[in-house]
Coordinates of C-alpha atoms and ligand atoms in Angstrom, one line a residue:
Chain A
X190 CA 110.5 117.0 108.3
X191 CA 109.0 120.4 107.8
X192 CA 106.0 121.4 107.0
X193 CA 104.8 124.3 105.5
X194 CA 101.5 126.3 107.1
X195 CA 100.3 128.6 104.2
X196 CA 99.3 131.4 107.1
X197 CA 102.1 130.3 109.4
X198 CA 104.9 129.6 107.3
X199 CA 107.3 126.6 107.5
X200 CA 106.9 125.4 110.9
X201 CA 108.6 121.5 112.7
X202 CA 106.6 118.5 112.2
X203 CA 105.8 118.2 115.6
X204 CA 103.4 121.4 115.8
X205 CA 101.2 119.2 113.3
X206 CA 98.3 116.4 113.6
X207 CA 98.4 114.1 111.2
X208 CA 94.9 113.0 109.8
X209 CA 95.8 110.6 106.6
X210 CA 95.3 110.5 103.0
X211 CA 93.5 114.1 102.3
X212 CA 90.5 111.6 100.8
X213 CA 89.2 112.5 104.1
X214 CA 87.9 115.7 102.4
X215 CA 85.8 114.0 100.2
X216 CA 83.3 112.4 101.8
X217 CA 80.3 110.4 100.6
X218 CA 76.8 111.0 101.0
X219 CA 75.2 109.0 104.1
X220 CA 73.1 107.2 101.8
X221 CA 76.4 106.3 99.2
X222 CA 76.1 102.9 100.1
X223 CA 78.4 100.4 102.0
X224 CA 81.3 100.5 99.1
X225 CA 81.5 104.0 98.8
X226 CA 82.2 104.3 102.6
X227 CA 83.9 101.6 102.5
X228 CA 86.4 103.3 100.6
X229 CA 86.5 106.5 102.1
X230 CA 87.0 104.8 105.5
X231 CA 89.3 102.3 105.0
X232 CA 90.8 101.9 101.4
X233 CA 94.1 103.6 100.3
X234 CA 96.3 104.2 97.2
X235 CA 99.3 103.9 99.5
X236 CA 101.4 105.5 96.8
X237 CA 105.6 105.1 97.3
X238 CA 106.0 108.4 96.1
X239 CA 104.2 111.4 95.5
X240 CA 100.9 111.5 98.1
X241 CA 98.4 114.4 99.4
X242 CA 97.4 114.0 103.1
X243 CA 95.6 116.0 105.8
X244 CA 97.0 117.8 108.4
X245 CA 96.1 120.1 111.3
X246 CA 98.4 122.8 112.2
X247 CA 97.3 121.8 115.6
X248 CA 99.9 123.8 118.1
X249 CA 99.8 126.6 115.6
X250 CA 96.5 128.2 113.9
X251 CA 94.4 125.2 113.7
X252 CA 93.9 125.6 110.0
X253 CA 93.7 122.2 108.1
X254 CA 96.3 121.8 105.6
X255 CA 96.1 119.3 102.2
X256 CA 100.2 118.8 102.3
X257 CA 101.3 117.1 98.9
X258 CA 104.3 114.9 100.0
X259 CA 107.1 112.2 98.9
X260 CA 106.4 109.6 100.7
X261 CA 110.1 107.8 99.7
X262 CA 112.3 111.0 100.2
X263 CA 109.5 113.1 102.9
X264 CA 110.3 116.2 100.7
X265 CA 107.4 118.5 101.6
X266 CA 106.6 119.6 97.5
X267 CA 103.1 122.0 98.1
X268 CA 100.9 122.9 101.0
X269 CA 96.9 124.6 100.8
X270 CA 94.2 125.1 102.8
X271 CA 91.6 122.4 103.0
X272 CA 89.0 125.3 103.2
X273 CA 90.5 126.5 100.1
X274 CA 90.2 123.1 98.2
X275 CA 87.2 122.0 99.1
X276 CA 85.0 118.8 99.3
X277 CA 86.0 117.5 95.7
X278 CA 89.5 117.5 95.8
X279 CA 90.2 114.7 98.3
X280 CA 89.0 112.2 95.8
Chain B
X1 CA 124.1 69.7 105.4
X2 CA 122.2 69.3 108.9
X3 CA 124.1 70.9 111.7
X4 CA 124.8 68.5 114.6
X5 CA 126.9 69.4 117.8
X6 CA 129.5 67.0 116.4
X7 CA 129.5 68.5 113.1
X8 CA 130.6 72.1 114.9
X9 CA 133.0 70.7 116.7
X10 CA 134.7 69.1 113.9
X11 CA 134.5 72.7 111.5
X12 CA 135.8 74.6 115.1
X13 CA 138.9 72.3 114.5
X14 CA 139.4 72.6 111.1
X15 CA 138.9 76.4 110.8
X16 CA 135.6 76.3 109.5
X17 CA 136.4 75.4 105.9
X18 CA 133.6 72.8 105.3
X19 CA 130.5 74.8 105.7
X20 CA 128.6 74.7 102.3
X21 CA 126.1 77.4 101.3
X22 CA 122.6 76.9 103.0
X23 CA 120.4 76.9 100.3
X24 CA 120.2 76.7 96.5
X25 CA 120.6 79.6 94.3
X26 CA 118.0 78.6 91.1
X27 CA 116.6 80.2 88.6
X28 CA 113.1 80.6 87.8
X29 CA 111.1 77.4 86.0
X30 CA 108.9 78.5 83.7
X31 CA 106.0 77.3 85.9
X32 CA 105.4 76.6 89.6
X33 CA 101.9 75.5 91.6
X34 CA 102.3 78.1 94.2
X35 CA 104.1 81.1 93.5
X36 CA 104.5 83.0 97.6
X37 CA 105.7 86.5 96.6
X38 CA 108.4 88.2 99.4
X39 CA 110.6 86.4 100.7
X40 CA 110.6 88.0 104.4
X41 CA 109.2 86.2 107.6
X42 CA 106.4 85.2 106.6
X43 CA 106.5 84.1 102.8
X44 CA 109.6 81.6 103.5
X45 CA 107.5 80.5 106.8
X46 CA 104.3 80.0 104.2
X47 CA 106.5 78.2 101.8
X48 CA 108.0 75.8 104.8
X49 CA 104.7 74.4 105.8
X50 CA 103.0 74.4 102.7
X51 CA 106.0 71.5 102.2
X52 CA 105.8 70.3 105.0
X53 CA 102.3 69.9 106.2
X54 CA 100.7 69.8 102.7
X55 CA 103.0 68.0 100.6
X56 CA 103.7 70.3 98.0
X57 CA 107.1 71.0 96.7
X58 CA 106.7 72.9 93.0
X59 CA 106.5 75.9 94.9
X60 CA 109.4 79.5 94.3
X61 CA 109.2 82.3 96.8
X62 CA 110.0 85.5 94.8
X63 CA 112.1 87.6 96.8
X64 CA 112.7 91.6 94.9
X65 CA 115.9 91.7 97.4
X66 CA 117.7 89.3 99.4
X67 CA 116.1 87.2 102.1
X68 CA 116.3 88.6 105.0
X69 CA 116.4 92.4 103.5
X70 CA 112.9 93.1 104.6
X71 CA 111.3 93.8 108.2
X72 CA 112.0 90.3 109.1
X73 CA 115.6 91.9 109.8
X74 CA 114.7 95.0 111.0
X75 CA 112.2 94.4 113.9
X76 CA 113.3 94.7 117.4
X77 CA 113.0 90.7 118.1
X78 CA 109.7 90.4 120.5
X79 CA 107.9 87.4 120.5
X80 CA 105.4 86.8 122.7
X81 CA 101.3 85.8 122.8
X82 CA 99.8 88.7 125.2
X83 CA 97.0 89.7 122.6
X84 CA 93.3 90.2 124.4
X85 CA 91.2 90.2 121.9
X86 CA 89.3 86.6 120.7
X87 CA 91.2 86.4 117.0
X88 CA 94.3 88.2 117.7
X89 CA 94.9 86.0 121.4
X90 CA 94.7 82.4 120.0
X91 CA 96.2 83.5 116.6
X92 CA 99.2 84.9 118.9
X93 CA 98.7 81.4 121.1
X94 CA 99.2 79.3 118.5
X95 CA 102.2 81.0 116.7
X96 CA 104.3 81.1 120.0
X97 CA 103.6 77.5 120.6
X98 CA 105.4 76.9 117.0
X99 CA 108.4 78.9 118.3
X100 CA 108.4 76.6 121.1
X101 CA 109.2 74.0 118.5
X102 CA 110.9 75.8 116.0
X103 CA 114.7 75.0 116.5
X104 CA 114.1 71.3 116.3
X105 CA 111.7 71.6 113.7
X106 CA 113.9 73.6 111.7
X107 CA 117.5 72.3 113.0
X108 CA 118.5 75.9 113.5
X109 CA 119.4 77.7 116.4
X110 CA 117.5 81.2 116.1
X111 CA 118.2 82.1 119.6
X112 CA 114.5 81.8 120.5
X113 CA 115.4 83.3 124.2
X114 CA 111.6 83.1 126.7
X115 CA 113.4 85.8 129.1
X116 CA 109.8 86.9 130.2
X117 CA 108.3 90.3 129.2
X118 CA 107.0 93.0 132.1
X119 CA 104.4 95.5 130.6
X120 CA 104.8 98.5 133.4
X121 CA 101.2 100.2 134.4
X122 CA 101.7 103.7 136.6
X123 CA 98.1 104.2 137.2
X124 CA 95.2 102.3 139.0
X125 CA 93.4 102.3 135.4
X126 CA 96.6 100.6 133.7
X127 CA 96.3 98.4 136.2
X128 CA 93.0 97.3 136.3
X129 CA 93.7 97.0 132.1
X130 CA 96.3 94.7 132.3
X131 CA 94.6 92.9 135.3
X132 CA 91.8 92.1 132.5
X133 CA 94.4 91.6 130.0
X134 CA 96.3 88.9 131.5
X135 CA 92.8 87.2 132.4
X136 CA 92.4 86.6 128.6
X137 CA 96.0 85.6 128.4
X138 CA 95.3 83.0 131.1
X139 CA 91.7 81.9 129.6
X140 CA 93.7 81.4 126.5
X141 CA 95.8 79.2 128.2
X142 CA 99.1 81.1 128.1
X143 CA 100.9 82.9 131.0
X144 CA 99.9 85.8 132.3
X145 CA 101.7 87.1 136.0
X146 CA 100.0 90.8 137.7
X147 CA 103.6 92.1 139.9
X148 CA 102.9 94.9 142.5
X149 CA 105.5 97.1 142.5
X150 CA 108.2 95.3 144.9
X151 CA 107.2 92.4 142.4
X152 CA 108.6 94.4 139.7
X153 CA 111.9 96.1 142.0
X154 CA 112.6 92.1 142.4
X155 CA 112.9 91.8 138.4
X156 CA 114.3 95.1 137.9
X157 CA 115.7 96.8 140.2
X158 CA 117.1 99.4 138.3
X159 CA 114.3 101.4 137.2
X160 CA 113.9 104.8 138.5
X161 CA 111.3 103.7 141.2
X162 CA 111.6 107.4 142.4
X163 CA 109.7 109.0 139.7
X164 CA 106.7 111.4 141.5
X165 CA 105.3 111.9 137.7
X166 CA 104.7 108.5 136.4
X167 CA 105.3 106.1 139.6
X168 CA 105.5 102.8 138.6
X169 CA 102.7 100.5 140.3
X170 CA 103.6 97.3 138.8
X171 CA 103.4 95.6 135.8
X172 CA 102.2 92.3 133.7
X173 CA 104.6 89.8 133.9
X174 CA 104.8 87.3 130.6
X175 CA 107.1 84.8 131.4
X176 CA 107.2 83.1 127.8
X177 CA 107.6 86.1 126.8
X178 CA 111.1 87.0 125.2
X179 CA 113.1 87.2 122.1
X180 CA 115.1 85.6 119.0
X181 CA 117.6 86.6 116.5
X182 CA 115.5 87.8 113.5
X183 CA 118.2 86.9 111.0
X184 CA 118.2 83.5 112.3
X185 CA 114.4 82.6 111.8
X186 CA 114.7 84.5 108.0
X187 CA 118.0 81.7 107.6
X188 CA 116.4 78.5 109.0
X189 CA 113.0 79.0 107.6
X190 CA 114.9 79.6 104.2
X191 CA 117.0 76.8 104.3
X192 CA 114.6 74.5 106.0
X193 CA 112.1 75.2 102.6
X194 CA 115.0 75.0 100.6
X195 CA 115.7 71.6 101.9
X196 CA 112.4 70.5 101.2
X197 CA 112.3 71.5 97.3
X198 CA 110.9 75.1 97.5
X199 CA 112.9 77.7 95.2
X200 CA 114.5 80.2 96.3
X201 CA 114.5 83.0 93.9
X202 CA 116.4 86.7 95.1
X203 CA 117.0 89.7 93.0
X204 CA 113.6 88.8 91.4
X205 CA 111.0 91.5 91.6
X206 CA 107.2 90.9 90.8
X207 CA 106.3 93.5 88.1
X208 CA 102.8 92.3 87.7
X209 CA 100.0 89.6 87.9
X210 CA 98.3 87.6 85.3
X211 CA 94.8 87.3 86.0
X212 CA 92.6 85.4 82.7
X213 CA 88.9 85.2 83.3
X214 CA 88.7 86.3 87.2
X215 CA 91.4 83.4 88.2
X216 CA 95.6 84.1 88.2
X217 CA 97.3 82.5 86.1
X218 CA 101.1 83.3 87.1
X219 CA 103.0 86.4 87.4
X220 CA 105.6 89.0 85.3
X221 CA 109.0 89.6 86.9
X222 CA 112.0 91.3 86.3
X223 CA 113.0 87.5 85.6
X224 CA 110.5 87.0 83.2
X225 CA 107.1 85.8 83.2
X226 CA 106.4 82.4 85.8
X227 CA 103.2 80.6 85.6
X228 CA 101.7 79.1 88.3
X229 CA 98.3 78.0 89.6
X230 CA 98.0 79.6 93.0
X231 CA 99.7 83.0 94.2
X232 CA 100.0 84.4 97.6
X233 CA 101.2 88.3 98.3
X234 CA 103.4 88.5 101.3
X235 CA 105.1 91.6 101.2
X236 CA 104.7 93.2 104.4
X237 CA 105.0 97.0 103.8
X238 CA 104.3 96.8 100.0
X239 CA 101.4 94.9 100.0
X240 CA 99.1 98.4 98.5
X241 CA 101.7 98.4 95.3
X242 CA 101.8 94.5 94.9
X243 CA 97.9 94.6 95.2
X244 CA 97.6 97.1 92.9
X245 CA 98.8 94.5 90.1
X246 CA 95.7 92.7 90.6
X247 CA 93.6 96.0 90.5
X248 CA 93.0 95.7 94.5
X249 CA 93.0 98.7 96.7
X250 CA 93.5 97.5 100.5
X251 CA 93.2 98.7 103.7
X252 CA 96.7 99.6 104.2
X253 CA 98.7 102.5 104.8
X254 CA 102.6 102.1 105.3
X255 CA 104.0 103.9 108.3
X256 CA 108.0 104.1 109.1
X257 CA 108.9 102.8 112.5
X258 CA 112.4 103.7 113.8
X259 CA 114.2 101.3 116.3
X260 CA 117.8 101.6 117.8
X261 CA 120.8 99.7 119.1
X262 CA 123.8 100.8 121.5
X263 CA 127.3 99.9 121.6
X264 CA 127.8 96.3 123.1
X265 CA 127.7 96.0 127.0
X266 CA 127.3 93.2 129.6
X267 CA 124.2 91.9 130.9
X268 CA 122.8 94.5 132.5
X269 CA 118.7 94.3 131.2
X270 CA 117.8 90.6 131.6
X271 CA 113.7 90.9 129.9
X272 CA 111.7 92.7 127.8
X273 CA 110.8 95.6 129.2
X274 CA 108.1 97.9 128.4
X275 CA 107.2 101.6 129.7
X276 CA 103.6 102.4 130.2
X277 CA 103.7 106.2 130.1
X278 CA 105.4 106.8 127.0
X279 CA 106.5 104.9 123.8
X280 CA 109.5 103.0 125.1
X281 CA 110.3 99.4 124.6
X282 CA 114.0 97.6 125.6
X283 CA 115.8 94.3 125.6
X284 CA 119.3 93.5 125.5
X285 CA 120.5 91.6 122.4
X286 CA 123.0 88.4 123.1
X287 CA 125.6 90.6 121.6
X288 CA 125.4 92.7 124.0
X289 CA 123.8 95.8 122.6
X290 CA 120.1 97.4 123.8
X291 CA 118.2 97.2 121.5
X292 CA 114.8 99.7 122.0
X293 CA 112.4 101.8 120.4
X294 CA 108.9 103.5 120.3
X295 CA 106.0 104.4 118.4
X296 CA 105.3 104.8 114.4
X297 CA 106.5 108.4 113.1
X298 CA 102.7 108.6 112.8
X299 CA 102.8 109.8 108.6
X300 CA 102.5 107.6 105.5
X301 CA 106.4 106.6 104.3
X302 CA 108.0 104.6 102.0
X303 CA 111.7 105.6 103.5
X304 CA 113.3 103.2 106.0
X305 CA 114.4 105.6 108.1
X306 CA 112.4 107.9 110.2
X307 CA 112.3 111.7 111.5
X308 CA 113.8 113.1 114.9
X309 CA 111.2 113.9 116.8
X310 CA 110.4 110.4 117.0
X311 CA 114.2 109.8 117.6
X312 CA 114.1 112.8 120.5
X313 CA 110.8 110.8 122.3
X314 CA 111.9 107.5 123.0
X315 CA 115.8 108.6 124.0
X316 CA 113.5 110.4 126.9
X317 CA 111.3 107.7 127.7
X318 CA 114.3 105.8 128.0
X319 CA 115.7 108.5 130.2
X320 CA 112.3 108.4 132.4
X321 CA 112.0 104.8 132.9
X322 CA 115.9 103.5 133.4
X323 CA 118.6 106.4 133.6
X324 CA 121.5 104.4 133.9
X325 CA 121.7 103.7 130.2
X326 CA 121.7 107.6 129.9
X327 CA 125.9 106.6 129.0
X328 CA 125.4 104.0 126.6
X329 CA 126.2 105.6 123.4
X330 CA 123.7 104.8 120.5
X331 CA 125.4 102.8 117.1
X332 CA 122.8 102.8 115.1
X333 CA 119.1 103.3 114.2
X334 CA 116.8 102.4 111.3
X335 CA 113.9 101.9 110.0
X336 CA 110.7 99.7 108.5
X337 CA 108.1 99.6 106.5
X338 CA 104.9 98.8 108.3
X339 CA 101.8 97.4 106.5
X340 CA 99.2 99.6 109.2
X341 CA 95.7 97.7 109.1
X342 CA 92.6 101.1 110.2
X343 CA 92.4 98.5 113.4
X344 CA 95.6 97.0 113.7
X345 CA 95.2 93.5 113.4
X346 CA 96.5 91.6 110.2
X347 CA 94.7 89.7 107.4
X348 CA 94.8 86.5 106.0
X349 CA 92.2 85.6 103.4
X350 CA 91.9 84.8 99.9
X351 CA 90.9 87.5 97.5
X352 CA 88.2 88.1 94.8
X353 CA 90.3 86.6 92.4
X354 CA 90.3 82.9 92.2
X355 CA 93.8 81.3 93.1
X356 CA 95.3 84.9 94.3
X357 CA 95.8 85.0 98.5
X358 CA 96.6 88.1 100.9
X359 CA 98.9 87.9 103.7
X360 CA 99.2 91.6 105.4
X361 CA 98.4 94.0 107.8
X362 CA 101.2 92.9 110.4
X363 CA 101.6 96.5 111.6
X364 CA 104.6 96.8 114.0
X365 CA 103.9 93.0 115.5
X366 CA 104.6 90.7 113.0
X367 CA 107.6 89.1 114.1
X368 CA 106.4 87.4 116.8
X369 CA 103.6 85.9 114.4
X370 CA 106.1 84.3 111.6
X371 CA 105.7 81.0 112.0
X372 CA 101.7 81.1 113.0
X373 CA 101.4 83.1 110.0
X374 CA 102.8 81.0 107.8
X375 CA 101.3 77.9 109.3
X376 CA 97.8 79.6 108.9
X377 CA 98.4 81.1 105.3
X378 CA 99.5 77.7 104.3
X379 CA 96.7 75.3 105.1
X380 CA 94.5 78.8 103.5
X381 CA 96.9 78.2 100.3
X382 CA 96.8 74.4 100.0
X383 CA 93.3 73.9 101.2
X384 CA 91.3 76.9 100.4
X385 CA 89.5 76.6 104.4
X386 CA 90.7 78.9 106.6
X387 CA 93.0 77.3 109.8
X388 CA 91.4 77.7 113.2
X389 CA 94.0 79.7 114.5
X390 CA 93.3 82.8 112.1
X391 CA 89.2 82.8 111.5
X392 CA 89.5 86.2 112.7
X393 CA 91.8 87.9 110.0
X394 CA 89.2 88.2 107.7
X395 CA 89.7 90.8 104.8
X396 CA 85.8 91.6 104.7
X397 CA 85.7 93.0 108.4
X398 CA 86.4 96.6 107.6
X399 CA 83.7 97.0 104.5
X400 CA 81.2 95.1 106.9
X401 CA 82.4 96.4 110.4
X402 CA 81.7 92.8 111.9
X403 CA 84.8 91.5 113.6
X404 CA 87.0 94.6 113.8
X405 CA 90.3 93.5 116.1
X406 CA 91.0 96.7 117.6
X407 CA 93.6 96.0 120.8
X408 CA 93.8 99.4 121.5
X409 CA 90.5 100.4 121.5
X410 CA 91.1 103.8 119.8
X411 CA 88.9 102.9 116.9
X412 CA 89.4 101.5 113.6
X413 CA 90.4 104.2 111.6
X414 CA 94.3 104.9 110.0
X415 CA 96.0 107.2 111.8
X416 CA 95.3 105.6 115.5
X417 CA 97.1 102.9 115.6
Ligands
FAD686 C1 111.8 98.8 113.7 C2 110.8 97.6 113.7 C3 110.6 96.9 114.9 C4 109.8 95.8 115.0 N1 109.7 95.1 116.2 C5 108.9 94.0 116.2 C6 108.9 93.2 117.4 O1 109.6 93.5 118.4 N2 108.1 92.1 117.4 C7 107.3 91.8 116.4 O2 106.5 90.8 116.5 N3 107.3 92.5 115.2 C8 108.1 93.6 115.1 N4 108.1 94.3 113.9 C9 107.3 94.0 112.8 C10 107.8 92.8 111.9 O3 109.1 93.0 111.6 C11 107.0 92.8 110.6 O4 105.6 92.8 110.9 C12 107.2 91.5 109.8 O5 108.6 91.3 109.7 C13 106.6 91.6 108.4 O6 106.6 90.4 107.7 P1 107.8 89.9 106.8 O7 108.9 89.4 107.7 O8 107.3 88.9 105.9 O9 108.2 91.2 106.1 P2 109.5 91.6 105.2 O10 110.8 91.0 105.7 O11 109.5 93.0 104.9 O12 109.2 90.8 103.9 C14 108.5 91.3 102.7 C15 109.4 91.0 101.5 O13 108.7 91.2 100.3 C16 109.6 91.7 99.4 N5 108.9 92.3 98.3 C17 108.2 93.5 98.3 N6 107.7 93.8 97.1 C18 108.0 92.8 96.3 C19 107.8 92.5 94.9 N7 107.1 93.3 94.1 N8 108.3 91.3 94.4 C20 109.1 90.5 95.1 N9 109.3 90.7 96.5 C21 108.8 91.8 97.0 C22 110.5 92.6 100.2 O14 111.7 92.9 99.5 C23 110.6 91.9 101.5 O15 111.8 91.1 101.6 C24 109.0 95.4 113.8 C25 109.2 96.1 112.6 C26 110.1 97.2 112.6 C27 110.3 97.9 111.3
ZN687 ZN1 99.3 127.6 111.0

């Protein structure tokens, strides 16, 4: 698997950290309550198919990377900046 | 059809001509008490003792493949009980003491081989961790043997004992440790349940789940709709989909994990053997082959196979810890679906909706924990009280943070375990 750094370029796996479903860029207020963090912690769409997850370019520029992925095939379809997305997006 | 030594002898004689299938091939009644969907491991152990300890019969396991397509015949074979954590070590305790049993219990041989498992430590902090470690193994009543490192040359004396950058100090010797033949246990718990009454039902994917006024009713299939009174999901890696039919979202994210076998060769590694310093794991299989592997490919995936970096790092692991099987030439290598937990220990609870039961979260490890599982989601099924041996696998521990099981102690988050 490849994955494409949008200030890199396309780069091996192995240069990247791999964070998780890019909900991690949309997280609750500390007062949300326990459900809300509940579900940012811990609970997952798991989709067979088409998914969007955070990644570091760790061993390259640093940048965090929302990579939007097959998870039955591991085509790499899109990559962005996280810093470009923003907070929303994740959800 | 019970096998019998005499039996074998006779169908040795007469070339094998009298063997009958080994279980039933039905199709679907229109409704069942206990519906177990999956038929890996676990759902055809769940349906055995729900017969056999609870008296109930009416029951079909729904299998989308064939039995035996899942993990349960992809795993790399470990069994042992070397958990530390209260939950996880008498769960683990428990389940190997029903392997102990199994063959008799199930009149099958599934090869159940306790060839003892060495966990190597190469540091004087791995050692003092596995020290601890086999401390709870022994509290919990199991075995549990610290080796120096001439301790370990006496078991294996063909490790590279000469490596300056991770020396081998010794390692935790688990002598009921060992392995089985995967297909076996998916075969004997299959026909055992078969035996007793249970259906059978292959090629029969659930599609959805009938749920009327918070409590299930039965479930839609691409066999049509079954009703039933009680449900249980067992599907290992697609537990988020099959939860999804009941409007759940769980705490699981599927991971591939790759494993490998070589060409056949003759006895050379007599245990399980892990490495310490790198993901590496080996036995030798009675056929002759190694059979090893490693780590997760560490991304969420739905494709049973993996990527080659993951490939590239145990082959040198492998290399590190025992360079004579540096010739053995590699046949094949796979992969699974793994049902990853945020803190790596399984569940095994009922569910908000009334009659609907969860049995997931097995991560890489939950071969060794087929027949405790399905003793344990059983007596949950048929009595609605939770079995001693699993109080800890509680689905509310993450949304609480009370009870977290987290063996590795890298926290209880996704990607760390
Ligand atoms: C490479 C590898 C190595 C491993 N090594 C070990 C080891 O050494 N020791 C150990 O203890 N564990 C090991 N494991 C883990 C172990 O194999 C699993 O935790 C365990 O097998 C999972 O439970 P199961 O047998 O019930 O799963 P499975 O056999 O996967 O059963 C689930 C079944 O559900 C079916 N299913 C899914 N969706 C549906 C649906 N909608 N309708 C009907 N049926 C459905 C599937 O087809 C499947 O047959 C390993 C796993 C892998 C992949
Ligand atoms: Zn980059």
């Amino acid at each position: 698997m490849r994955i494409t750094c949008p200030i890199c370029g396309e780069r091996d796996r192995r240069e990247f950290y791999y964070q998780g479903a890019a909900i991690a860029l949309a997280r609750p207020a500390p007062d949300a309550g326990e459900a809300a963090w509940d579900a940012y912690v811990h609970l997952r769409d798991n989709p067979a198919g088409v998914t969007r997850d955070l990644w570091q370019h760790e061993s390259g520029c640093s940048a965090w990377i929302v990579v939007t992925r097959d998870t039955v095939t591991h085509e790499v379809l899109d990559s962005a900046l996280a810093a470009d997305i923003g907070m929303e997006a994740g959800a | 059809m019970r096998f019998s030594g005499l039996k074998i002898l006779k169908e040795g004689l007469t070339g094998n001509r009298g063997w009958t299938p080994h279980w039933r091939d039905p199709d679907p009644k229109a409704e069942y008490d206990i519906i177990v969907i999956g038929g890996g491991g676990h759902g055809l152990s769940t349906a055995y003792y729900l017969a056999r300890d609870h008296g109930l019969t009416n029951i079909a396991v729904l299998e989308k493949g064939y039995i035996g397509g899942g993990n349960v015949g992809r795993n790399t074979t470990i069994v042992r009980a070397n958990y530390f954590l209260p939950g996880n070590s008498e769960f683990y305790s428990h389940s190997l003491k029903l392997w102990e049993g199994l063959e008799e219990d199930l009149n099958y041989n599934v090869m159940h081989s306790q060839r003892g498992l060495i966990n190597l430590f190469h540091s004087d902090g791995q050692r003092d961790a596995f020290a601890r470690r086999g401390n709870a193994m022994i509290n919990q009543g199991d075995d549990a043997i610290l080796l120096d490192r001439d301790g370990v040359r006496a078991h294996l004396p063909y490790l590279d004992f000469e490596n300056a950058r991770f020396p081998i100090y010794g390692g935790l010797y688990h002598p009921r440790g060992g392995t089985a033949r995967h297909d076996a246990v998916a075969w004997g718990y299959a026909r055992a349940a078969d035996r007793r009454g249970v259906d059978l039902i292959q090629n029969c994917e659930v599609t959805g789940i009938d749920i009327e006024n918070g409590k299930v009713t039965g479930v839609r299939t691409t066999r049509g709709a079954i009703r039933a009174r009680k449900v249980g999901i067992v599907v290992a890696g697609r537990s988020g989909q099959v939860a999804a039919m009941a409007g759940m979202r769980l705490p699981i994210e599927s991971h591939v994990l790759q494993a490998f076998v070589t060409e056949g060769l003759k006895p050379v590694i007599d245990h399980v053997v892990s490495f310490g310093m790198g993901h590496f794991y080996i036995s030798q299989s009675d056929k002759g082959g190694l059979v090893f592997g490693g780590d997760l490919d560490f991304y969420a995936s739905y494709a049973a196979r993996g990527n080659l970096p993951m490939v590239e790092h145990v082959m040198e692991a492998g290399m590190t810890l025992m360079p004579m099987i540096g010739k053995a030439k590699v046949l094949r290598s796979w992969g699974g679906i793994m049902d990853m937990t945020p803190d790596g220990s399984p569940i095994i609870d009922k569910t908000d909706v009334a009659g609907l039961y969860l049995n997931c979260g097995w991560c890489y490890g939950g071969f060794k924990a087929v027949p405790g599982s399905g003793n344990c989601f059983a007596h949950l099924m048929a009595t609605d009280r939770c079995h001693g041996a699993a109080t800890g696998f509680r689905l509310d521990r993450f949304r609480t943070g009370r009870g977290l099981m987290d063996e590795e102690g890298t926290g209880s988050q996704h990607n760390l375990h």
